[in-house]
Tab-separated table of C-alpha atoms and ligand atoms in Angstrom:
chain	number	residue	atom	x	y	z
A	4	MET	CA	203.792	-33.114	-235.624
A	5	GLY	CA	200.646	-32.343	-237.455
A	6	ILE	CA	200.496	-28.766	-236.364
A	7	SER	CA	202.130	-26.124	-238.512
A	8	ALA	CA	202.800	-22.394	-238.201
A	9	LYS	CA	199.644	-21.018	-239.996
A	10	HIS	CA	199.674	-17.513	-238.303
A	11	GLY	CA	201.083	-15.747	-241.283
A	12	GLU	CA	197.869	-15.764	-242.988
A	13	THR	CA	196.047	-13.844	-240.461
A	14	LEU	CA	198.898	-11.696	-239.003
A	15	GLU	CA	199.904	-10.564	-242.530
A	16	ARG	CA	196.740	-8.529	-243.040
A	17	GLY	CA	197.888	-5.042	-243.911
A	18	SER	CA	201.654	-5.732	-244.086
A	19	ASP	CA	202.546	-2.018	-243.886
A	20	ASP	CA	199.962	-0.898	-241.764
A	21	ALA	CA	199.661	-0.425	-237.948
A	22	THR	CA	198.482	-4.042	-237.483
A	23	SER	CA	201.503	-5.672	-239.319
A	24	PRO	CA	203.433	-8.234	-237.357
A	25	ASP	CA	206.488	-6.031	-237.676
A	26	ARG	CA	204.786	-2.958	-236.194
A	27	ILE	CA	203.161	-5.117	-233.368
A	28	ARG	CA	206.601	-6.695	-232.535
A	29	ARG	CA	208.172	-3.353	-232.417
A	30	PHE	CA	205.406	-2.090	-230.252
A	31	ILE	CA	205.786	-4.980	-227.728
A	32	ALA	CA	209.480	-4.616	-227.727
A	33	ALA	CA	209.423	-0.766	-227.223
A	34	ASN	CA	206.546	-0.631	-224.644
A	35	LEU	CA	206.354	-3.828	-222.654
A	36	PRO	CA	209.453	-3.757	-220.576
A	37	VAL	CA	211.353	-7.053	-220.024
A	38	GLN	CA	210.955	-8.425	-216.473
A	39	THR	CA	212.000	-11.320	-214.606
A	40	VAL	CA	209.243	-13.606	-213.720
A	41	PRO	CA	208.334	-13.679	-209.957
A	42	GLY	CA	209.854	-16.886	-208.435
A	43	ILE	CA	211.341	-17.958	-211.587
A	44	PRO	CA	214.581	-15.940	-212.288
A	45	ASP	CA	215.457	-18.079	-215.041
A	46	ILE	CA	212.694	-16.714	-217.289
A	47	ARG	CA	212.213	-13.030	-218.387
A	48	LEU	CA	209.143	-11.826	-220.308
A	49	HIS	CA	207.662	-8.623	-222.020
A	50	LYS	CA	205.089	-7.578	-219.482
A	51	ALA	CA	202.636	-4.802	-219.799
A	52	GLY	CA	202.867	-2.025	-217.128
A	53	PRO	CA	201.094	1.144	-216.492
A	54	GLN	CA	203.081	2.987	-219.253
A	55	SER	CA	202.609	0.362	-221.856
A	56	GLY	CA	199.542	1.899	-223.614
A	57	LEU	CA	198.103	-1.282	-224.803
A	58	ARG	CA	194.946	0.611	-225.731
A	59	ARG	CA	196.858	2.149	-228.655
A	60	LEU	CA	196.950	-1.407	-230.223
A	61	ALA	CA	193.143	-1.789	-229.493
A	62	GLU	CA	192.532	1.467	-231.084
A	63	ARG	CA	194.319	0.471	-234.210
A	64	ASP	CA	192.783	-3.004	-234.479
A	65	PRO	CA	189.135	-3.854	-234.029
A	66	GLN	CA	190.123	-7.613	-233.678
A	67	PHE	CA	192.242	-6.762	-230.635
A	68	GLY	CA	191.074	-9.026	-227.776
A	69	SER	CA	191.995	-9.135	-223.993
A	70	PRO	CA	195.793	-8.937	-223.902
A	71	TYR	CA	196.200	-12.102	-221.816
A	72	TRP	CA	199.713	-12.438	-223.447
A	73	ALA	CA	200.980	-9.293	-221.828
A	74	HIS	CA	200.567	-10.646	-218.288
A	75	TYR	CA	201.485	-13.434	-215.793
A	76	TRP	CA	198.847	-15.843	-214.762
A	77	GLY	CA	198.898	-17.942	-211.576
A	78	GLY	CA	198.452	-21.258	-213.637
A	79	GLY	CA	201.319	-20.494	-215.847
A	80	LEU	CA	203.704	-19.383	-213.084
A	81	VAL	CA	203.058	-22.559	-211.008
A	82	LEU	CA	203.514	-24.906	-213.959
A	83	ALA	CA	206.580	-23.123	-215.312
A	84	ARG	CA	208.164	-23.471	-211.852
A	85	TYR	CA	207.266	-27.102	-211.668
A	86	LEU	CA	208.746	-27.918	-214.977
A	87	LEU	CA	212.028	-26.207	-214.032
A	88	ASP	CA	212.090	-27.993	-210.710
A	89	ARG	CA	211.122	-31.225	-212.049
A	90	SER	CA	212.946	-31.363	-215.412
A	91	GLU	CA	212.822	-35.153	-215.539
A	92	ARG	CA	208.978	-34.833	-216.210
A	93	VAL	CA	209.737	-33.095	-219.474
A	94	ALA	CA	213.121	-33.705	-220.581
A	95	GLY	CA	213.327	-35.297	-224.026
A	96	LEU	CA	209.626	-35.018	-224.585
A	97	ARG	CA	207.639	-33.434	-227.339
A	98	VAL	CA	205.538	-30.673	-225.452
A	99	LEU	CA	202.570	-28.592	-226.427
A	100	ASP	CA	201.893	-25.479	-224.501
A	101	LEU	CA	198.100	-25.163	-225.027
A	102	GLY	CA	196.656	-21.527	-224.717
A	103	ALA	CA	200.141	-20.490	-224.265
A	104	GLY	CA	199.688	-16.578	-223.671
A	105	SER	CA	203.037	-15.089	-223.199
A	106	GLY	CA	204.507	-18.653	-223.767
A	107	ILE	CA	205.789	-18.842	-220.202
A	108	VAL	CA	205.080	-22.619	-219.858
A	109	GLY	CA	206.746	-23.623	-223.267
A	110	ILE	CA	209.763	-21.475	-222.393
A	111	ALA	CA	210.107	-23.413	-219.119
A	112	ALA	CA	209.616	-26.744	-220.906
A	113	ALA	CA	212.411	-25.799	-223.449
A	114	LYS	CA	214.652	-24.750	-220.692
A	115	ALA	CA	214.023	-27.944	-218.761
A	116	GLY	CA	215.213	-29.899	-221.767
A	117	ALA	CA	212.091	-30.754	-223.881
A	118	ALA	CA	213.163	-32.257	-227.132
A	119	LYS	CA	210.651	-29.986	-229.108
A	120	VAL	CA	208.110	-27.378	-227.854
A	121	HIS	CA	205.108	-26.198	-229.569
A	122	ALA	CA	202.844	-23.409	-228.439
A	123	THR	CA	199.308	-22.509	-229.600
A	124	ASP	CA	196.881	-19.732	-229.007
A	125	VAL	CA	193.774	-18.267	-230.554
A	126	ASP	CA	195.194	-14.749	-230.177
A	127	PRO	CA	197.711	-13.644	-232.983
A	128	TYR	CA	199.220	-11.042	-230.627
A	129	ALA	CA	200.048	-14.167	-228.255
A	130	ILE	CA	201.758	-15.684	-231.024
A	131	LEU	CA	204.030	-12.698	-231.723
A	132	ALA	CA	204.549	-12.339	-227.771
A	133	ILE	CA	205.564	-16.038	-227.556
A	134	GLU	CA	208.106	-15.563	-230.488
A	135	LEU	CA	209.633	-12.546	-228.886
A	136	ASN	CA	209.668	-14.105	-225.332
A	137	ALA	CA	211.130	-17.344	-226.742
A	138	ALA	CA	213.953	-15.547	-228.459
A	139	LEU	CA	214.399	-13.332	-225.208
A	140	ASN	CA	215.122	-16.500	-223.260
A	141	GLY	CA	217.196	-18.188	-225.956
A	142	VAL	CA	214.798	-21.143	-226.654
A	143	THR	CA	212.976	-22.297	-229.838
A	144	ILE	CA	209.388	-22.684	-229.889
A	145	ASP	CA	207.262	-23.732	-232.842
A	146	THR	CA	204.101	-21.502	-232.773
A	147	MET	CA	200.647	-22.047	-234.125
A	148	LEU	CA	197.680	-19.688	-234.229
A	149	GLY	CA	194.346	-21.459	-233.797
A	150	ASP	CA	191.952	-23.493	-231.766
A	151	LEU	CA	193.591	-26.855	-231.323
A	152	THR	CA	190.705	-27.979	-228.977
A	153	LYS	CA	188.527	-28.497	-232.244
A	154	GLY	CA	190.928	-30.752	-233.952
A	155	LYS	CA	192.688	-34.194	-233.454
A	156	PRO	CA	195.253	-34.720	-230.701
A	157	PRO	CA	198.593	-33.403	-231.853
A	158	LYS	CA	201.754	-35.665	-232.080
A	159	VAL	CA	203.299	-34.868	-228.723
A	160	ASP	CA	204.183	-36.568	-225.678
A	161	LEU	CA	202.857	-34.157	-223.172
A	162	ILE	CA	200.313	-31.241	-223.206
A	163	CYS	CA	200.776	-28.453	-220.648
A	164	VAL	CA	197.832	-26.330	-219.826
A	165	GLY	CA	198.471	-23.090	-217.824
A	166	ASP	CA	195.347	-21.289	-216.579
A	167	LEU	CA	192.849	-22.344	-219.109
A	168	PHE	CA	189.679	-23.098	-216.751
A	169	TYR	CA	188.345	-19.488	-216.333
A	170	GLU	CA	185.422	-19.778	-218.308
A	171	ALA	CA	182.809	-22.641	-218.485
A	172	ALA	CA	182.487	-23.088	-222.218
A	173	LEU	CA	186.271	-22.862	-222.741
A	174	ALA	CA	186.765	-25.416	-219.761
A	175	LYS	CA	184.318	-27.693	-221.428
A	176	SER	CA	185.940	-27.760	-224.790
A	177	VAL	CA	189.528	-28.025	-223.220
A	178	ILE	CA	188.445	-31.108	-221.245
A	179	ALA	CA	186.902	-32.829	-224.140
A	180	PHE	CA	190.131	-32.268	-226.128
A	181	LEU	CA	192.361	-33.450	-223.213
A	182	ASP	CA	190.196	-36.550	-222.967
A	183	CYS	CA	190.929	-37.306	-226.629
A	184	CYS	CA	194.556	-36.701	-225.985
A	185	LEU	CA	194.633	-39.140	-222.906
A	186	ALA	CA	192.915	-41.668	-225.050
A	187	GLN	CA	195.877	-41.308	-227.568
A	188	GLY	CA	198.379	-41.863	-224.741
A	189	ILE	CA	199.481	-38.213	-224.386
A	190	ALA	CA	200.120	-37.112	-220.850
A	191	VAL	CA	198.621	-33.904	-219.521
A	192	LEU	CA	199.851	-31.543	-216.904
A	193	ILE	CA	197.631	-28.580	-215.665
A	194	GLY	CA	198.602	-25.472	-213.677
A	195	ASP	CA	195.918	-23.570	-212.052
A	196	PRO	CA	195.242	-21.270	-209.140
A	197	TRP	CA	191.773	-22.997	-208.375
A	198	ARG	CA	189.740	-21.205	-211.027
A	199	ALA	CA	186.000	-21.681	-211.170
A	200	HIS	CA	185.988	-24.388	-213.933
A	201	LEU	CA	188.879	-26.445	-213.028
A	202	PRO	CA	187.750	-30.150	-213.263
A	203	LYS	CA	188.850	-30.812	-209.736
A	204	SER	CA	187.607	-34.651	-209.810
A	205	ARG	CA	189.919	-35.344	-212.793
A	206	LEU	CA	193.076	-34.129	-211.112
A	207	GLN	CA	196.019	-35.797	-209.236
A	208	PRO	CA	197.873	-33.197	-207.359
A	209	LEU	CA	201.540	-33.000	-207.967
A	210	ALA	CA	202.781	-29.922	-206.252
A	211	GLU	CA	201.567	-26.619	-204.888
A	212	TYR	CA	203.349	-23.132	-204.937
A	213	ALA	CA	202.412	-19.641	-203.794
A	214	VAL	CA	202.309	-17.389	-206.812
A	215	PRO	CA	201.195	-13.920	-207.515
A	216	ASP	CA	198.116	-13.831	-210.162
A	217	PHE	CA	197.226	-11.525	-212.892
A	218	GLY	CA	196.932	-7.936	-211.774
A	219	GLU	CA	198.387	-8.606	-208.364
A	220	ASP	CA	201.551	-7.311	-206.857
A	221	ALA	CA	204.508	-9.852	-206.989
A	222	ALA	CA	204.650	-10.005	-203.285
A	223	ARG	CA	200.950	-10.811	-202.967
A	224	THR	CA	200.703	-14.618	-203.513
A	225	ARG	CA	198.045	-17.295	-203.565
A	226	PRO	CA	198.212	-21.019	-203.625
A	227	ALA	CA	198.187	-22.578	-207.045
A	228	GLY	CA	198.523	-26.269	-207.974
A	229	VAL	CA	200.093	-28.499	-210.561
A	230	PHE	CA	198.043	-31.523	-211.400
A	231	ALA	CA	198.122	-34.566	-213.752
A	232	PHE	CA	194.900	-34.717	-215.745
A	233	GLU	CA	193.541	-38.269	-215.408
B	318	SAM	C1	194.572	-17.071	-218.733
B	318	SAM	S1	195.510	-16.915	-220.151
B	318	SAM	C2	196.849	-18.156	-219.705
B	318	SAM	C3	198.180	-17.963	-220.591
B	318	SAM	C4	199.425	-18.755	-220.203
B	318	SAM	N1	198.967	-20.180	-220.339
B	318	SAM	C5	199.703	-18.668	-218.840
B	318	SAM	O1	199.359	-19.395	-217.794
B	318	SAM	O2	200.285	-17.462	-218.517
B	318	SAM	C6	194.702	-18.069	-221.365
B	318	SAM	C7	195.250	-17.983	-222.740
B	318	SAM	O3	194.524	-18.968	-223.589
B	318	SAM	C8	194.166	-18.491	-224.774
B	318	SAM	N2	193.156	-19.251	-225.406
B	318	SAM	C9	191.737	-19.197	-224.863
B	318	SAM	N3	191.076	-20.041	-225.641
B	318	SAM	C10	191.913	-20.767	-226.350
B	318	SAM	C11	191.784	-21.868	-227.164
B	318	SAM	N4	190.464	-22.525	-227.338
B	318	SAM	N5	192.911	-22.502	-227.750
B	318	SAM	C12	193.988	-21.966	-227.486
B	318	SAM	N6	194.340	-20.809	-226.720
B	318	SAM	C13	193.215	-20.245	-226.086
B	318	SAM	C14	194.061	-17.052	-224.631
B	318	SAM	O4	194.048	-16.242	-225.881
B	318	SAM	C15	194.955	-16.815	-223.578
B	318	SAM	O5	196.202	-16.338	-224.195
């Protein structure tokens, strides 16, 4: 499809040290308990909790960034729920989960019958989490580390964007990339809990669900939408 799994190059730095992929996988498996996703009992993820000690990863690795991959986000939750409820929107398609984090959206797409699922993220820890979470849910996801928004549209039918409009510069580059994808005939679905940089004027609402957001108790929900980007 024009995107390949390149993460080995970066992740393999120090193959026997504390930042090796195997050590990180073992850390995630041992310290981030498997939890059912709120409102989506079909999906389970490794999720950080108070005892996970993610700062131990940060102490070992100066490149450790914000561990978005270790949490649920309102945008991913709502889009995953929608894909499972409306599997006809994704069944048989080649799907890309852009900014995949934990991989929740790609996992939902695979469970909903997508022909092939790719997931990409700029964070190497996310790539490992996506692979672990995909295996946990019995689905296959092709991962790629890197910033696809700087390149050409991938060879997919549908791009799913869960919660990527939280920063102005990121939103700008994602919108420019999605415009190129639309021009190539690729459909785009967005899940978002009304973040500051959501391109509201470009969206066709498809569904709304009440979901918990990052850092919030599962019982505390807020509205989040699924949109077609047009
Ligand atoms: C708020 S999290 C959302 C994760 C997931 N989509 C979800 O909804 O649960 C944003 C994710 O996008 C990733 N990200 C940020 N900029 C990116 C870019 N240019 N390309 C790909 N991923 C990116 C971050 O590393 C992070 O994992």
